[in-house]
Amino acid sequence: FLMCTSFVKAEENRESVSLVSCDSAVSMWVNTSKGIKRIRLLMMDTADGTLNKEINDYACSLVKNAKSLEIEKDELSDEKNKYNEYLVYLYVDGTLLQESLVSKGYSQVNYVYNDYKWLTKLCELQAGAINENLGIWTYSDIKEEYCQSGIEIKNETKQEEKSEEKSYDYEY
């Protein structure tokens, strides 16, 4: 009975919204009960790199094809960031989008200023993505910004360092 009560309470904090436009994997416009708002996914950072289009296409496809979208504010988070974006968790058909992005290696946990609701779970998922060398964790200059899992990032930089011997013998 207690589990049901806490589950219902969690859903009461969510607000159903509809998508207006998807700018990127972490920033979009939604129609809320109080009008159109620009939202930003709380604690998410997609590193710039060769996967930008793939990451944005993945997230935007999920939200555009969703049967239901819900936003939830974290009690410990500021309502907006300096860009006037509302900082939220976004649920796509009941699944937290932040979880999907982190587990695929499409985003990392960053911009953490409190002990947010999903912080531990997202750091665990991030450790799995790093361990599997997924998504952004293959970028040559990627660093784990917040979670500090201690897992070695097997990215291109380490491969390049191992093969630094370059030949400068050119034929003309």
mmCIF file with all atom_site columns, C-alpha atoms in Angstrom:
data_model
loop_
_atom_site.group_PDB
_atom_site.id
_atom_site.type_symbol
_atom_site.label_atom_id
_atom_site.label_alt_id
_atom_site.label_comp_id
_atom_site.label_asym_id
_atom_site.label_entity_id
_atom_site.label_seq_id
_atom_site.pdbx_PDB_ins_code
_atom_site.Cartn_x
_atom_site.Cartn_y
_atom_site.Cartn_z
_atom_site.occupancy
_atom_site.B_iso_or_equiv
_atom_site.pdbx_formal_charge
_atom_site.auth_seq_id
_atom_site.auth_comp_id
_atom_site.auth_asym_id
_atom_site.auth_atom_id
_atom_site.pdbx_PDB_model_num
ATOM 1   C CA . PHE A 1 1   ? 0.000  0.000  0.000   1.00 0.00 ? 1   PHE A CA 1
ATOM 2   C CA . LEU A 1 2   ? 2.817  2.441  0.792   1.00 0.00 ? 2   LEU A CA 1
ATOM 3   C CA . MET A 1 3   ? 4.424  1.833  -2.584  1.00 0.00 ? 3   MET A CA 1
ATOM 4   C CA . CYS A 1 4   ? 1.183  2.712  -4.353  1.00 0.00 ? 4   CYS A CA 1
ATOM 5   C CA . THR A 1 5   ? 0.810  5.879  -2.301  1.00 0.00 ? 5   THR A CA 1
ATOM 6   C CA . SER A 1 6   ? 4.312  7.141  -3.138  1.00 0.00 ? 6   SER A CA 1
ATOM 7   C CA . PHE A 1 7   ? 3.848  6.263  -6.827  1.00 0.00 ? 7   PHE A CA 1
ATOM 8   C CA . VAL A 1 8   ? 0.610  8.227  -7.024  1.00 0.00 ? 8   VAL A CA 1
ATOM 9   C CA . LYS A 1 9   ? 2.240  11.150 -5.241  1.00 0.00 ? 9   LYS A CA 1
ATOM 10  C CA . ALA A 1 10  ? 5.107  11.201 -7.765  1.00 0.00 ? 10  ALA A CA 1
ATOM 11  C CA . GLU A 1 11  ? 2.668  11.339 -10.670 1.00 0.00 ? 11  GLU A CA 1
ATOM 12  C CA . GLU A 1 12  ? 0.711  14.148 -9.019  1.00 0.00 ? 12  GLU A CA 1
ATOM 13  C CA . ASN A 1 13  ? 3.831  16.307 -9.369  1.00 0.00 ? 13  ASN A CA 1
ATOM 14  C CA . ARG A 1 14  ? 3.841  15.797 -13.130 1.00 0.00 ? 14  ARG A CA 1
ATOM 15  C CA . GLU A 1 15  ? 2.072  18.003 -15.616 1.00 0.00 ? 15  GLU A CA 1
ATOM 16  C CA . SER A 1 16  ? 0.882  16.778 -18.991 1.00 0.00 ? 16  SER A CA 1
ATOM 17  C CA . VAL A 1 17  ? 2.222  18.898 -21.835 1.00 0.00 ? 17  VAL A CA 1
ATOM 18  C CA . SER A 1 18  ? 2.241  18.834 -25.610 1.00 0.00 ? 18  SER A CA 1
ATOM 19  C CA . LEU A 1 19  ? 5.239  19.422 -27.821 1.00 0.00 ? 19  LEU A CA 1
ATOM 20  C CA . VAL A 1 20  ? 5.431  22.681 -29.739 1.00 0.00 ? 20  VAL A CA 1
ATOM 21  C CA . SER A 1 21  ? 8.950  22.209 -31.131 1.00 0.00 ? 21  SER A CA 1
ATOM 22  C CA . CYS A 1 22  ? 12.103 20.283 -30.371 1.00 0.00 ? 22  CYS A CA 1
ATOM 23  C CA . ASP A 1 23  ? 15.268 22.395 -30.617 1.00 0.00 ? 23  ASP A CA 1
ATOM 24  C CA . SER A 1 24  ? 17.693 19.728 -29.414 1.00 0.00 ? 24  SER A CA 1
ATOM 25  C CA . ALA A 1 25  ? 17.945 16.667 -27.201 1.00 0.00 ? 25  ALA A CA 1
ATOM 26  C CA . VAL A 1 26  ? 17.896 18.824 -24.075 1.00 0.00 ? 26  VAL A CA 1
ATOM 27  C CA . SER A 1 27  ? 15.913 21.924 -25.074 1.00 0.00 ? 27  SER A CA 1
ATOM 28  C CA . MET A 1 28  ? 12.393 22.187 -26.449 1.00 0.00 ? 28  MET A CA 1
ATOM 29  C CA . TRP A 1 29  ? 9.175  24.180 -26.384 1.00 0.00 ? 29  TRP A CA 1
ATOM 30  C CA . VAL A 1 30  ? 6.042  22.708 -24.806 1.00 0.00 ? 30  VAL A CA 1
ATOM 31  C CA . ASN A 1 31  ? 2.474  23.830 -24.290 1.00 0.00 ? 31  ASN A CA 1
ATOM 32  C CA . THR A 1 32  ? 1.578  23.712 -20.582 1.00 0.00 ? 32  THR A CA 1
ATOM 33  C CA . SER A 1 33  ? -1.563 24.590 -18.665 1.00 0.00 ? 33  SER A CA 1
ATOM 34  C CA . LYS A 1 34  ? -0.015 28.062 -18.216 1.00 0.00 ? 34  LYS A CA 1
ATOM 35  C CA . GLY A 1 35  ? 0.997  28.579 -21.843 1.00 0.00 ? 35  GLY A CA 1
ATOM 36  C CA . ILE A 1 36  ? 3.990  27.813 -24.016 1.00 0.00 ? 36  ILE A CA 1
ATOM 37  C CA . LYS A 1 37  ? 7.295  27.388 -22.158 1.00 0.00 ? 37  LYS A CA 1
ATOM 38  C CA . ARG A 1 38  ? 10.830 26.608 -23.179 1.00 0.00 ? 38  ARG A CA 1
ATOM 39  C CA . ILE A 1 39  ? 12.130 23.663 -21.150 1.00 0.00 ? 39  ILE A CA 1
ATOM 40  C CA . ARG A 1 40  ? 15.591 22.279 -20.543 1.00 0.00 ? 40  ARG A CA 1
ATOM 41  C CA . LEU A 1 41  ? 16.249 18.773 -19.279 1.00 0.00 ? 41  LEU A CA 1
ATOM 42  C CA . LEU A 1 42  ? 17.552 18.999 -15.732 1.00 0.00 ? 42  LEU A CA 1
ATOM 43  C CA . MET A 1 43  ? 21.153 17.776 -15.170 1.00 0.00 ? 43  MET A CA 1
ATOM 44  C CA . MET A 1 44  ? 21.817 17.000 -18.846 1.00 0.00 ? 44  MET A CA 1
ATOM 45  C CA . ASP A 1 45  ? 24.786 17.926 -21.016 1.00 0.00 ? 45  ASP A CA 1
ATOM 46  C CA . THR A 1 46  ? 25.304 16.643 -24.528 1.00 0.00 ? 46  THR A CA 1
ATOM 47  C CA . ALA A 1 47  ? 28.897 17.218 -25.506 1.00 0.00 ? 47  ALA A CA 1
ATOM 48  C CA . ASP A 1 48  ? 29.465 18.830 -28.898 1.00 0.00 ? 48  ASP A CA 1
ATOM 49  C CA . GLY A 1 49  ? 30.826 16.360 -31.407 1.00 0.00 ? 49  GLY A CA 1
ATOM 50  C CA . THR A 1 50  ? 30.139 14.119 -34.362 1.00 0.00 ? 50  THR A CA 1
ATOM 51  C CA . LEU A 1 51  ? 27.041 12.581 -32.744 1.00 0.00 ? 51  LEU A CA 1
ATOM 52  C CA . ASN A 1 52  ? 25.122 15.871 -32.332 1.00 0.00 ? 52  ASN A CA 1
ATOM 53  C CA . LYS A 1 53  ? 22.682 15.184 -35.173 1.00 0.00 ? 53  LYS A CA 1
ATOM 54  C CA . GLU A 1 54  ? 22.148 11.560 -34.132 1.00 0.00 ? 54  GLU A CA 1
ATOM 55  C CA . ILE A 1 55  ? 21.519 12.550 -30.506 1.00 0.00 ? 55  ILE A CA 1
ATOM 56  C CA . ASN A 1 56  ? 19.124 15.372 -31.392 1.00 0.00 ? 56  ASN A CA 1
ATOM 57  C CA . ASP A 1 57  ? 17.288 13.210 -33.954 1.00 0.00 ? 57  ASP A CA 1
ATOM 58  C CA . TYR A 1 58  ? 16.894 10.416 -31.388 1.00 0.00 ? 58  TYR A CA 1
ATOM 59  C CA . ALA A 1 59  ? 15.452 12.643 -28.649 1.00 0.00 ? 59  ALA A CA 1
ATOM 60  C CA . CYS A 1 60  ? 13.274 14.730 -30.955 1.00 0.00 ? 60  CYS A CA 1
ATOM 61  C CA . SER A 1 61  ? 11.893 11.601 -32.605 1.00 0.00 ? 61  SER A CA 1
ATOM 62  C CA . LEU A 1 62  ? 10.927 10.190 -29.199 1.00 0.00 ? 62  LEU A CA 1
ATOM 63  C CA . VAL A 1 63  ? 9.100  13.342 -28.097 1.00 0.00 ? 63  VAL A CA 1
ATOM 64  C CA . LYS A 1 64  ? 7.455  13.953 -31.489 1.00 0.00 ? 64  LYS A CA 1
ATOM 65  C CA . ASN A 1 65  ? 6.084  10.382 -31.613 1.00 0.00 ? 65  ASN A CA 1
ATOM 66  C CA . ALA A 1 66  ? 5.078  10.168 -27.948 1.00 0.00 ? 66  ALA A CA 1
ATOM 67  C CA . LYS A 1 67  ? 1.532  9.389  -26.919 1.00 0.00 ? 67  LYS A CA 1
ATOM 68  C CA . SER A 1 68  ? 2.086  11.325 -23.687 1.00 0.00 ? 68  SER A CA 1
ATOM 69  C CA . LEU A 1 69  ? 4.579  13.911 -22.439 1.00 0.00 ? 69  LEU A CA 1
ATOM 70  C CA . GLU A 1 70  ? 4.836  15.003 -18.827 1.00 0.00 ? 70  GLU A CA 1
ATOM 71  C CA . ILE A 1 71  ? 7.159  17.427 -17.103 1.00 0.00 ? 71  ILE A CA 1
ATOM 72  C CA . GLU A 1 72  ? 8.167  17.416 -13.464 1.00 0.00 ? 72  GLU A CA 1
ATOM 73  C CA . LYS A 1 73  ? 10.101 20.014 -11.495 1.00 0.00 ? 73  LYS A CA 1
ATOM 74  C CA . ASP A 1 74  ? 12.645 18.857 -8.922  1.00 0.00 ? 74  ASP A CA 1
ATOM 75  C CA . GLU A 1 75  ? 11.925 20.384 -5.518  1.00 0.00 ? 75  GLU A CA 1
ATOM 76  C CA . LEU A 1 76  ? 15.639 21.197 -5.070  1.00 0.00 ? 76  LEU A CA 1
ATOM 77  C CA . SER A 1 77  ? 16.109 22.840 -8.463  1.00 0.00 ? 77  SER A CA 1
ATOM 78  C CA . ASP A 1 78  ? 15.754 26.455 -9.463  1.00 0.00 ? 78  ASP A CA 1
ATOM 79  C CA . GLU A 1 79  ? 12.669 26.899 -11.602 1.00 0.00 ? 79  GLU A CA 1
ATOM 80  C CA . LYS A 1 80  ? 14.589 28.462 -14.526 1.00 0.00 ? 80  LYS A CA 1
ATOM 81  C CA . ASN A 1 81  ? 18.161 28.816 -15.722 1.00 0.00 ? 81  ASN A CA 1
ATOM 82  C CA . LYS A 1 82  ? 19.861 32.022 -16.888 1.00 0.00 ? 82  LYS A CA 1
ATOM 83  C CA . TYR A 1 83  ? 18.457 31.456 -20.406 1.00 0.00 ? 83  TYR A CA 1
ATOM 84  C CA . ASN A 1 84  ? 14.881 31.558 -19.057 1.00 0.00 ? 84  ASN A CA 1
ATOM 85  C CA . GLU A 1 85  ? 14.400 27.828 -19.692 1.00 0.00 ? 85  GLU A CA 1
ATOM 86  C CA . TYR A 1 86  ? 12.320 25.842 -17.196 1.00 0.00 ? 86  TYR A CA 1
ATOM 87  C CA . LEU A 1 87  ? 14.462 23.067 -15.673 1.00 0.00 ? 87  LEU A CA 1
ATOM 88  C CA . VAL A 1 88  ? 12.475 19.836 -15.670 1.00 0.00 ? 88  VAL A CA 1
ATOM 89  C CA . TYR A 1 89  ? 12.412 16.085 -15.888 1.00 0.00 ? 89  TYR A CA 1
ATOM 90  C CA . LEU A 1 90  ? 10.650 15.013 -19.082 1.00 0.00 ? 90  LEU A CA 1
ATOM 91  C CA . TYR A 1 91  ? 8.695  11.776 -19.200 1.00 0.00 ? 91  TYR A CA 1
ATOM 92  C CA . VAL A 1 92  ? 8.017  10.339 -22.645 1.00 0.00 ? 92  VAL A CA 1
ATOM 93  C CA . ASP A 1 93  ? 5.232  7.750  -22.498 1.00 0.00 ? 93  ASP A CA 1
ATOM 94  C CA . GLY A 1 94  ? 6.028  7.311  -18.798 1.00 0.00 ? 94  GLY A CA 1
ATOM 95  C CA . THR A 1 95  ? 9.806  6.874  -19.269 1.00 0.00 ? 95  THR A CA 1
ATOM 96  C CA . LEU A 1 96  ? 12.234 9.522  -18.044 1.00 0.00 ? 96  LEU A CA 1
ATOM 97  C CA . LEU A 1 97  ? 13.990 10.962 -21.122 1.00 0.00 ? 97  LEU A CA 1
ATOM 98  C CA . GLN A 1 98  ? 17.101 11.758 -19.069 1.00 0.00 ? 98  GLN A CA 1
ATOM 99  C CA . GLU A 1 99  ? 17.469 8.005  -18.336 1.00 0.00 ? 99  GLU A CA 1
ATOM 100 C CA . SER A 1 100 ? 17.199 7.128  -22.023 1.00 0.00 ? 100 SER A CA 1
ATOM 101 C CA . LEU A 1 101 ? 19.793 9.706  -23.060 1.00 0.00 ? 101 LEU A CA 1
ATOM 102 C CA . VAL A 1 102 ? 22.329 8.816  -20.362 1.00 0.00 ? 102 VAL A CA 1
ATOM 103 C CA . SER A 1 103 ? 22.014 5.036  -20.774 1.00 0.00 ? 103 SER A CA 1
ATOM 104 C CA . LYS A 1 104 ? 22.699 5.303  -24.539 1.00 0.00 ? 104 LYS A CA 1
ATOM 105 C CA . GLY A 1 105 ? 25.714 7.532  -23.917 1.00 0.00 ? 105 GLY A CA 1
ATOM 106 C CA . TYR A 1 106 ? 23.939 10.454 -25.591 1.00 0.00 ? 106 TYR A CA 1
ATOM 107 C CA . SER A 1 107 ? 24.248 12.754 -22.587 1.00 0.00 ? 107 SER A CA 1
ATOM 108 C CA . GLN A 1 108 ? 26.070 13.034 -19.310 1.00 0.00 ? 108 GLN A CA 1
ATOM 109 C CA . VAL A 1 109 ? 25.058 14.222 -15.880 1.00 0.00 ? 109 VAL A CA 1
ATOM 110 C CA . ASN A 1 110 ? 26.182 17.822 -15.374 1.00 0.00 ? 110 ASN A CA 1
ATOM 111 C CA . TYR A 1 111 ? 25.021 21.153 -13.931 1.00 0.00 ? 111 TYR A CA 1
ATOM 112 C CA . VAL A 1 112 ? 24.210 19.536 -10.593 1.00 0.00 ? 112 VAL A CA 1
ATOM 113 C CA . TYR A 1 113 ? 23.706 22.011 -7.762  1.00 0.00 ? 113 TYR A CA 1
ATOM 114 C CA . ASN A 1 114 ? 21.770 19.866 -5.266  1.00 0.00 ? 114 ASN A CA 1
ATOM 115 C CA . ASP A 1 115 ? 20.988 16.260 -4.400  1.00 0.00 ? 115 ASP A CA 1
ATOM 116 C CA . TYR A 1 116 ? 18.336 15.951 -7.100  1.00 0.00 ? 116 TYR A CA 1
ATOM 117 C CA . LYS A 1 117 ? 15.715 13.211 -7.185  1.00 0.00 ? 117 LYS A CA 1
ATOM 118 C CA . TRP A 1 118 ? 17.192 11.125 -10.045 1.00 0.00 ? 118 TRP A CA 1
ATOM 119 C CA . LEU A 1 119 ? 20.884 11.929 -9.471  1.00 0.00 ? 119 LEU A CA 1
ATOM 120 C CA . THR A 1 120 ? 22.020 8.535  -8.124  1.00 0.00 ? 120 THR A CA 1
ATOM 121 C CA . LYS A 1 121 ? 20.146 6.558  -10.792 1.00 0.00 ? 121 LYS A CA 1
ATOM 122 C CA . LEU A 1 122 ? 21.486 8.736  -13.626 1.00 0.00 ? 122 LEU A CA 1
ATOM 123 C CA . CYS A 1 123 ? 25.075 8.423  -12.350 1.00 0.00 ? 123 CYS A CA 1
ATOM 124 C CA . GLU A 1 124 ? 24.672 4.627  -12.262 1.00 0.00 ? 124 GLU A CA 1
ATOM 125 C CA . LEU A 1 125 ? 23.407 4.624  -15.854 1.00 0.00 ? 125 LEU A CA 1
ATOM 126 C CA . GLN A 1 126 ? 26.252 6.910  -16.882 1.00 0.00 ? 126 GLN A CA 1
ATOM 127 C CA . ALA A 1 127 ? 28.818 4.502  -15.405 1.00 0.00 ? 127 ALA A CA 1
ATOM 128 C CA . GLY A 1 128 ? 27.303 1.748  -17.555 1.00 0.00 ? 128 GLY A CA 1
ATOM 129 C CA . ALA A 1 129 ? 27.521 3.873  -20.711 1.00 0.00 ? 129 ALA A CA 1
ATOM 130 C CA . ILE A 1 130 ? 31.155 4.768  -19.984 1.00 0.00 ? 130 ILE A CA 1
ATOM 131 C CA . ASN A 1 131 ? 31.996 1.131  -19.302 1.00 0.00 ? 131 ASN A CA 1
ATOM 132 C CA . GLU A 1 132 ? 30.402 0.123  -22.625 1.00 0.00 ? 132 GLU A CA 1
ATOM 133 C CA . ASN A 1 133 ? 32.119 3.025  -24.464 1.00 0.00 ? 133 ASN A CA 1
ATOM 134 C CA . LEU A 1 134 ? 28.808 4.331  -25.832 1.00 0.00 ? 134 LEU A CA 1
ATOM 135 C CA . GLY A 1 135 ? 27.950 7.586  -27.562 1.00 0.00 ? 135 GLY A CA 1
ATOM 136 C CA . ILE A 1 136 ? 29.749 10.690 -26.379 1.00 0.00 ? 136 ILE A CA 1
ATOM 137 C CA . TRP A 1 137 ? 32.133 8.550  -24.320 1.00 0.00 ? 137 TRP A CA 1
ATOM 138 C CA . THR A 1 138 ? 34.050 7.884  -27.550 1.00 0.00 ? 138 THR A CA 1
ATOM 139 C CA . TYR A 1 139 ? 34.842 11.599 -28.034 1.00 0.00 ? 139 TYR A CA 1
ATOM 140 C CA . SER A 1 140 ? 38.548 12.367 -27.814 1.00 0.00 ? 140 SER A CA 1
ATOM 141 C CA . ASP A 1 141 ? 38.191 15.224 -25.333 1.00 0.00 ? 141 ASP A CA 1
ATOM 142 C CA . ILE A 1 142 ? 35.331 13.923 -23.167 1.00 0.00 ? 142 ILE A CA 1
ATOM 143 C CA . LYS A 1 143 ? 35.611 14.062 -19.395 1.00 0.00 ? 143 LYS A CA 1
ATOM 144 C CA . GLU A 1 144 ? 33.145 12.949 -16.777 1.00 0.00 ? 144 GLU A CA 1
ATOM 145 C CA . GLU A 1 145 ? 31.964 16.248 -15.346 1.00 0.00 ? 145 GLU A CA 1
ATOM 146 C CA . TYR A 1 146 ? 29.896 15.392 -12.281 1.00 0.00 ? 146 TYR A CA 1
ATOM 147 C CA . CYS A 1 147 ? 29.478 11.725 -11.382 1.00 0.00 ? 147 CYS A CA 1
ATOM 148 C CA . GLN A 1 148 ? 33.182 10.807 -11.191 1.00 0.00 ? 148 GLN A CA 1
ATOM 149 C CA . SER A 1 149 ? 32.525 7.067  -11.431 1.00 0.00 ? 149 SER A CA 1
ATOM 150 C CA . GLY A 1 150 ? 36.230 6.263  -11.590 1.00 0.00 ? 150 GLY A CA 1
ATOM 151 C CA . ILE A 1 151 ? 35.724 4.182  -14.731 1.00 0.00 ? 151 ILE A CA 1
ATOM 152 C CA . GLU A 1 152 ? 38.428 4.652  -17.339 1.00 0.00 ? 152 GLU A CA 1
ATOM 153 C CA . ILE A 1 153 ? 37.047 6.401  -20.397 1.00 0.00 ? 153 ILE A CA 1
ATOM 154 C CA . LYS A 1 154 ? 38.237 4.397  -23.398 1.00 0.00 ? 154 LYS A CA 1
ATOM 155 C CA . ASN A 1 155 ? 37.979 7.244  -25.858 1.00 0.00 ? 155 ASN A CA 1
ATOM 156 C CA . GLU A 1 156 ? 39.861 8.222  -29.007 1.00 0.00 ? 156 GLU A CA 1
ATOM 157 C CA . THR A 1 157 ? 42.477 10.223 -27.063 1.00 0.00 ? 157 THR A CA 1
ATOM 158 C CA . LYS A 1 158 ? 43.817 7.107  -25.378 1.00 0.00 ? 158 LYS A CA 1
ATOM 159 C CA . GLN A 1 159 ? 43.924 5.304  -28.741 1.00 0.00 ? 159 GLN A CA 1
ATOM 160 C CA . GLU A 1 160 ? 45.711 8.247  -30.361 1.00 0.00 ? 160 GLU A CA 1
ATOM 161 C CA . GLU A 1 161 ? 48.241 8.375  -27.525 1.00 0.00 ? 161 GLU A CA 1
ATOM 162 C CA . LYS A 1 162 ? 49.100 4.731  -28.094 1.00 0.00 ? 162 LYS A CA 1
ATOM 163 C CA . SER A 1 163 ? 49.673 5.293  -31.817 1.00 0.00 ? 163 SER A CA 1
ATOM 164 C CA . GLU A 1 164 ? 51.619 8.537  -31.686 1.00 0.00 ? 164 GLU A CA 1
ATOM 165 C CA . GLU A 1 165 ? 54.409 7.291  -33.923 1.00 0.00 ? 165 GLU A CA 1
ATOM 166 C CA . LYS A 1 166 ? 53.859 9.196  -37.143 1.00 0.00 ? 166 LYS A CA 1
ATOM 167 C CA . SER A 1 167 ? 55.846 8.951  -40.293 1.00 0.00 ? 167 SER A CA 1
ATOM 168 C CA . TYR A 1 168 ? 56.862 12.124 -41.997 1.00 0.00 ? 168 TYR A CA 1
ATOM 169 C CA . ASP A 1 169 ? 58.342 10.394 -45.044 1.00 0.00 ? 169 ASP A CA 1
ATOM 170 C CA . TYR A 1 170 ? 56.391 11.651 -47.995 1.00 0.00 ? 170 TYR A CA 1
ATOM 171 C CA . GLU A 1 171 ? 56.851 10.724 -51.622 1.00 0.00 ? 171 GLU A CA 1
ATOM 172 C CA . TYR A 1 172 ? 56.590 13.526 -54.128 1.00 0.00 ? 172 TYR A CA 1
#
